[in-house]
Amino acid sequence: MISFAPDTGSGSSGLSPEAATAAQRADLVTAQLQAVRQEIGQVVFGQHDVVEQALVSILAGGHALLVGAPGLGKTLLVSTLGTVLGLDARRVQFTPDLMPSDITGSEILDEDAGGHRSFRFVPGPVFCQLLMADEINRASPRTQSALLQAMQEHRVTIAGTEYALPRPFHVLATQNPIDQEGTYPLPEAQLDRFMLQIQLTFPDASDEREMLLATTGATQATARQVLTVEELLTAQAMVRQLPVGDRIVDAILTLVRSARPETTDVPLVREAIAWGPGPRAAQTLMLATRARALLDGRLSPGLDDVAALARPVLAHRMALSFAARADSLRVGDVIDDLVGRLG
């Protein structure tokens, strides 16, 4: 299942004992991940790229923003991922009146039998392994910012005391792009914390037919647990150990730097992009390509991985200029042009 063929440019053939052991471990992890995808497919019909990108973000240790119209299965996907991956999952419905303490937790005043009073911290729903932030753009900026420290540092600070979050910790947030009344757009700093922005589209006819038949009968399929937390942590550690060839590193750097108006030599970017991706985008793309390769049973990423993940990694880290928006240009079009230049 695993082909040990890292793109390093060396002409070595055969495997050392250490490489053979690594390949065997990767083979086991890949088999487990294939079982995960199959189990998710029993509940989530179609959306193969969406499922792949959600798994990539978790394997790479990051967070993801799921954007799509109502009824496309965003909530179902997140809850299914929590079940199949064996994670302690919580769901928070973001509303305009949601307070930061409703997410992180708060201190309450306790009084014991002797009349002694003291403050006790009551953890909020963020103390989990998979947090679903449903319709995250409906909460106020103050409440949205409560997640920034948790997403970046995996801990929260309450009344000057830091509390570590469980491992692993992932946020899968959903956003409805249609209904924008009464919403608060996510600030650029928070968007940058999301490893991938995953775009959900309507299923094709065959997938929608299968979903229609499977979900309107007397019984419905339910997901079962496939991985344990320890097995997921092992897979996440393996992602960071996969080798990346110089050609892929150069492609990632070229793609990210060419997407910035300050460092690009592409006229379209200088004219159409107001601001581009920062260094975190390159770090994200490096990890995400490794995770996608492992999902596919390979021990090293290739240019196909970079091309497949360019939009999910870069789209929410770039903004069009006013003139480009007036010309109906889309960020995805610019990214596709840059990917085509990689060769």
Coordinates of C-alpha atoms in Angstrom, one line a residue:
M1 CA 0.0 0.0 0.0
I2 CA 2.8 2.4 0.9
S3 CA 5.3 3.3 -1.8
F4 CA 8.5 4.6 -0.2
A5 CA 9.5 7.1 -2.9
P6 CA 10.3 10.5 -1.3
D7 CA 11.0 13.2 -3.9
T8 CA 14.5 14.0 -2.8
G9 CA 16.3 13.7 -6.1
S10 CA 18.6 10.9 -4.9
G11 CA 19.0 7.7 -6.8
S12 CA 19.0 5.3 -3.9
S13 CA 17.0 2.1 -4.3
G14 CA 15.9 -0.3 -1.6
L15 CA 15.1 0.3 2.0
S16 CA 17.3 0.5 5.1
P17 CA 16.0 -1.4 8.2
E18 CA 14.9 2.0 9.7
A19 CA 13.1 3.0 6.5
A20 CA 11.4 -0.4 6.3
T21 CA 10.1 -0.1 9.9
A22 CA 8.9 3.4 9.1
A23 CA 7.2 2.1 6.0
Q24 CA 5.5 -0.7 7.9
R25 CA 4.2 1.8 10.5
A26 CA 3.0 4.1 7.8
D27 CA 1.3 1.1 6.1
L28 CA -0.7 0.4 9.3
V29 CA -1.6 4.1 9.7
T30 CA -2.7 4.3 6.1
A31 CA -4.9 1.2 6.5
Q32 CA -6.5 2.8 9.5
L33 CA -7.2 6.0 7.7
Q34 CA -8.7 4.2 4.8
A35 CA -11.1 2.6 7.2
V36 CA -11.9 6.0 8.6
R37 CA -12.8 7.3 5.2
Q38 CA -15.0 4.3 4.4
E39 CA -16.8 4.7 7.7
I40 CA -17.5 8.4 7.1
G41 CA -18.7 7.5 3.7
Q42 CA -21.5 5.3 5.3
V43 CA -23.0 8.5 6.7
V44 CA -21.8 11.4 4.6
F45 CA -22.6 10.8 0.9
G46 CA -20.5 12.4 -1.8
Q47 CA -18.3 15.4 -0.7
H48 CA -15.2 13.3 -1.2
D49 CA -12.9 16.3 -1.4
V50 CA -14.6 17.9 1.6
V51 CA -14.0 14.7 3.7
E52 CA -10.4 14.5 2.5
Q53 CA -9.7 18.1 3.4
A54 CA -11.3 17.8 6.8
L55 CA -9.2 14.7 7.6
V56 CA -6.1 16.5 6.3
S57 CA -6.7 19.4 8.6
I58 CA -7.0 17.1 11.6
L59 CA -4.1 14.9 10.7
A60 CA -1.9 18.0 10.3
G61 CA -3.0 19.2 13.7
G62 CA -5.0 22.2 12.6
H63 CA -8.4 23.7 12.4
A64 CA -10.8 24.1 9.5
L65 CA -13.5 26.5 8.4
L66 CA -16.4 24.8 6.5
V67 CA -18.3 27.2 4.2
G68 CA -21.4 26.1 2.5
A69 CA -25.2 26.6 2.1
P70 CA -27.6 25.2 4.6
G71 CA -28.3 21.5 4.3
L72 CA -25.0 20.3 2.8
G73 CA -24.0 18.2 5.8
K74 CA -21.6 20.5 7.6
T75 CA -22.9 19.6 11.1
L76 CA -23.2 15.9 10.2
L77 CA -19.7 15.8 8.9
V78 CA -18.2 17.2 12.1
S79 CA -20.3 15.0 14.4
T80 CA -19.3 12.0 12.3
L81 CA -15.6 12.9 12.5
G82 CA -15.8 13.1 16.3
T83 CA -17.4 9.6 16.4
V84 CA -15.1 7.9 13.9
L85 CA -11.9 9.4 15.3
G86 CA -12.9 8.7 18.9
L87 CA -12.7 12.3 20.0
D88 CA -14.6 14.0 22.8
A89 CA -16.7 16.4 20.7
R90 CA -18.7 19.4 21.8
R91 CA -20.9 21.7 19.8
V92 CA -21.5 25.4 20.4
Q93 CA -24.2 27.3 18.5
F94 CA -22.8 30.8 18.0
T95 CA -25.4 33.5 18.4
P96 CA -25.1 37.3 18.8
D97 CA -25.7 37.1 22.6
L98 CA -23.1 34.4 23.2
M99 CA -20.5 35.5 25.7
P100 CA -16.8 34.5 25.8
S101 CA -17.3 32.8 29.1
D102 CA -20.0 30.6 27.5
I103 CA -17.1 29.1 25.5
T104 CA -14.1 29.2 27.7
G105 CA -15.7 28.8 31.1
S106 CA -15.8 31.0 34.2
E107 CA -15.1 31.2 37.9
I108 CA -18.0 30.8 40.3
L109 CA -18.0 31.6 44.1
D110 CA -18.3 28.4 46.2
E111 CA -19.0 28.2 49.9
D112 CA -18.1 25.1 51.9
A113 CA -19.8 23.7 55.0
G114 CA -17.6 25.9 57.2
G115 CA -18.6 29.1 55.6
H116 CA -15.3 29.5 53.7
R117 CA -15.7 31.1 50.3
S118 CA -13.5 30.5 47.3
F119 CA -13.6 30.8 43.6
R120 CA -13.8 27.6 41.5
F121 CA -13.2 27.4 37.8
V122 CA -15.9 25.7 35.7
P123 CA -14.6 24.6 32.3
G124 CA -16.6 25.6 29.2
P125 CA -17.2 23.5 26.1
V126 CA -13.8 24.5 24.7
F127 CA -12.3 21.9 27.0
C128 CA -12.8 19.1 24.5
Q129 CA -10.9 17.4 21.7
L130 CA -13.1 18.5 18.8
L131 CA -15.1 21.7 19.1
M132 CA -17.8 22.5 16.5
A133 CA -18.3 26.2 16.3
D134 CA -21.6 26.3 14.4
E135 CA -22.2 29.5 12.4
I136 CA -19.2 31.1 14.0
N137 CA -19.8 34.4 12.2
R138 CA -23.0 35.0 14.1
A139 CA -21.2 35.8 17.4
S140 CA -19.8 39.2 18.2
P141 CA -16.1 39.9 17.6
R142 CA -15.5 39.8 21.3
T143 CA -16.8 36.2 21.5
Q144 CA -15.0 35.2 18.4
S145 CA -11.7 36.4 19.9
A146 CA -12.2 34.1 22.8
L147 CA -11.2 31.2 20.5
L148 CA -7.9 32.9 19.3
Q149 CA -5.7 31.8 22.2
A150 CA -7.3 28.3 22.3
M151 CA -6.8 27.7 18.6
Q152 CA -3.2 29.0 18.5
E153 CA -1.8 28.0 21.9
H154 CA -4.2 25.2 22.9
R155 CA -4.9 26.8 26.3
V156 CA -7.1 29.6 27.7
T157 CA -6.5 32.2 30.3
I158 CA -9.2 32.9 32.9
A159 CA -8.6 35.5 35.7
G160 CA -4.9 35.4 35.1
T161 CA -4.6 31.6 35.3
E162 CA -3.8 29.5 32.3
Y163 CA -5.6 26.2 31.7
A164 CA -4.3 23.7 29.1
L165 CA -6.8 22.1 26.7
P166 CA -6.9 18.4 26.0
R167 CA -4.8 16.8 23.3
P168 CA -5.5 16.7 20.5
F169 CA -7.6 19.9 20.1
H170 CA -9.3 20.9 16.9
V171 CA -11.9 23.5 15.9
L172 CA -14.1 22.8 13.0
A173 CA -16.2 26.0 12.4
T174 CA -19.1 26.3 10.0
Q175 CA -20.2 29.4 8.1
N176 CA -23.2 30.1 5.9
P177 CA -22.2 32.3 3.0
I178 CA -25.8 33.1 1.9
D179 CA -27.4 34.6 5.0
Q180 CA -25.1 37.5 6.0
E181 CA -27.7 39.7 7.8
G182 CA -26.8 40.0 11.5
T183 CA -23.4 38.4 11.1
Y184 CA -19.9 39.5 12.0
P185 CA -17.2 38.7 9.4
L186 CA -14.3 36.9 10.9
P187 CA -11.2 39.1 11.2
E188 CA -8.1 38.3 9.2
A189 CA -6.2 37.3 12.3
Q190 CA -8.7 34.6 13.1
L191 CA -9.1 33.4 9.5
D192 CA -5.3 32.9 9.5
R193 CA -5.7 30.5 12.4
F194 CA -7.8 28.1 10.3
M195 CA -5.5 25.8 8.4
L196 CA -8.0 25.2 5.6
Q197 CA -11.1 26.8 4.3
I198 CA -13.3 24.0 3.0
Q199 CA -15.9 24.9 0.5
L200 CA -19.0 22.6 0.3
T201 CA -21.0 22.5 -2.9
F202 CA -24.1 20.6 -3.9
P203 CA -23.7 16.9 -4.5
D204 CA -23.9 15.4 -8.0
A205 CA -27.0 13.5 -9.1
S206 CA -25.8 10.0 -8.2
D207 CA -24.7 11.0 -4.7
E208 CA -27.9 12.9 -4.1
R209 CA -29.9 9.9 -5.2
E210 CA -28.0 7.6 -2.9
M211 CA -28.5 10.0 0.0
L212 CA -32.2 10.3 -0.7
L213 CA -32.7 6.5 -0.6
A214 CA -30.5 6.0 2.4
T215 CA -31.8 8.7 4.7
T216 CA -35.6 8.4 4.2
G217 CA -36.2 4.8 5.1
A218 CA -37.1 3.1 8.3
T219 CA -33.4 2.8 9.4
Q220 CA -30.4 5.0 8.9
A221 CA -26.7 4.2 9.0
T222 CA -24.8 5.4 12.0
A223 CA -21.0 5.8 12.2
R224 CA -18.9 3.7 14.6
Q225 CA -15.5 4.5 16.1
V226 CA -12.5 3.4 14.1
L227 CA -9.5 5.2 15.8
T228 CA -8.6 5.8 19.3
V229 CA -7.1 9.1 20.5
E230 CA -3.7 7.5 20.8
E231 CA -3.8 6.2 17.3
L232 CA -4.8 9.6 16.0
L233 CA -1.9 11.2 17.8
T234 CA 0.4 8.6 16.3
A235 CA -0.8 9.5 12.8
Q236 CA -0.4 13.2 13.5
A237 CA 3.2 12.6 14.6
M238 CA 3.9 10.5 11.5
V239 CA 2.7 13.4 9.3
R240 CA 5.5 15.6 10.6
Q241 CA 8.1 12.9 10.0
L242 CA 7.3 12.4 6.3
P243 CA 10.2 13.7 4.1
V244 CA 9.5 16.5 1.7
G245 CA 11.7 16.9 -1.4
D246 CA 13.5 20.1 -2.3
R247 CA 11.3 20.4 -5.4
I248 CA 8.1 20.4 -3.3
V249 CA 9.6 22.9 -0.8
D250 CA 10.6 25.2 -3.6
A251 CA 7.1 24.9 -5.1
I252 CA 5.4 25.8 -1.8
L253 CA 7.7 28.8 -1.3
T254 CA 7.2 29.9 -4.9
L255 CA 3.4 29.6 -4.7
V256 CA 3.1 31.5 -1.4
R257 CA 5.5 34.2 -2.2
S258 CA 4.0 34.8 -5.7
A259 CA 0.6 35.3 -4.0
R260 CA 1.8 38.4 -2.2
P261 CA 1.8 41.7 -4.0
E262 CA 5.1 42.7 -2.2
T263 CA 7.1 39.6 -3.3
T264 CA 5.5 38.5 -6.6
D265 CA 6.6 38.9 -10.1
V266 CA 3.2 38.0 -11.5
P267 CA 1.4 41.2 -12.9
L268 CA -2.0 39.7 -12.1
V269 CA -1.2 39.5 -8.4
R270 CA 0.2 43.0 -8.2
E271 CA -2.9 44.4 -9.8
A272 CA -5.6 42.3 -8.2
I273 CA -4.5 41.3 -4.7
A274 CA -4.7 43.8 -1.9
W275 CA -2.9 41.6 0.7
G276 CA -1.6 38.1 0.5
P277 CA -0.7 35.1 2.6
G278 CA 1.8 35.2 5.4
P279 CA 4.4 32.7 6.5
R280 CA 1.8 30.6 8.3
A281 CA 0.3 29.7 4.8
A282 CA 3.6 28.1 3.8
Q283 CA 3.8 26.2 7.0
T284 CA 0.2 25.1 6.6
L285 CA 0.7 24.0 3.0
M286 CA 3.8 22.0 4.0
L287 CA 1.9 20.1 6.7
A288 CA -1.2 19.7 4.7
T289 CA 0.6 18.1 1.7
R290 CA 2.2 15.6 4.0
A291 CA -1.1 14.7 5.5
R292 CA -2.7 14.3 2.1
A293 CA 0.1 12.1 1.0
L294 CA -0.3 9.8 4.0
L295 CA -4.0 9.6 3.4
D296 CA -3.3 8.5 -0.1
G297 CA -0.7 5.8 1.0
R298 CA 2.4 7.7 0.0
L299 CA 5.4 8.6 2.2
S300 CA 6.2 11.9 0.5
P301 CA 4.0 14.6 -1.1
G302 CA 4.1 15.6 -4.7
L303 CA 3.1 18.6 -6.8
D304 CA -0.4 17.2 -7.1
D305 CA -0.8 17.6 -3.4
V306 CA 0.3 21.2 -3.6
A307 CA -2.1 21.9 -6.4
A308 CA -5.0 20.2 -4.7
L309 CA -4.6 22.1 -1.4
A310 CA -3.6 25.5 -2.8
R311 CA -7.2 26.9 -2.8
P312 CA -8.2 25.6 0.7
V313 CA -4.9 27.0 2.2
L314 CA -4.7 30.3 0.4
A315 CA -8.2 31.5 -0.4
H316 CA -9.0 32.9 3.1
R317 CA -5.6 34.4 3.4
M318 CA -5.9 36.7 0.4
A319 CA -8.1 39.7 -0.4
L320 CA -8.9 41.2 -3.8
S321 CA -8.5 44.9 -4.5
F322 CA -11.5 47.0 -5.2
A323 CA -10.8 47.2 -8.9
A324 CA -10.5 43.4 -9.1
R325 CA -13.8 42.9 -7.3
A326 CA -15.4 45.4 -9.7
D327 CA -14.1 43.3 -12.6
S328 CA -15.8 40.2 -11.0
L329 CA -12.4 38.5 -10.5
R330 CA -12.3 35.8 -7.8
V331 CA -9.5 34.9 -5.5
G332 CA -9.7 31.3 -6.7
D333 CA -9.0 32.4 -10.2
V334 CA -5.8 34.1 -9.1
I335 CA -4.7 31.0 -7.2
D336 CA -5.4 28.7 -10.1
D337 CA -3.3 30.9 -12.3
L338 CA -0.4 30.7 -9.8
V339 CA -0.7 26.9 -9.5
G340 CA -0.6 26.6 -13.3
R341 CA 2.8 28.4 -13.3
L342 CA 4.3 25.8 -11.1
G343 CA 4.6 23.4 -14.0

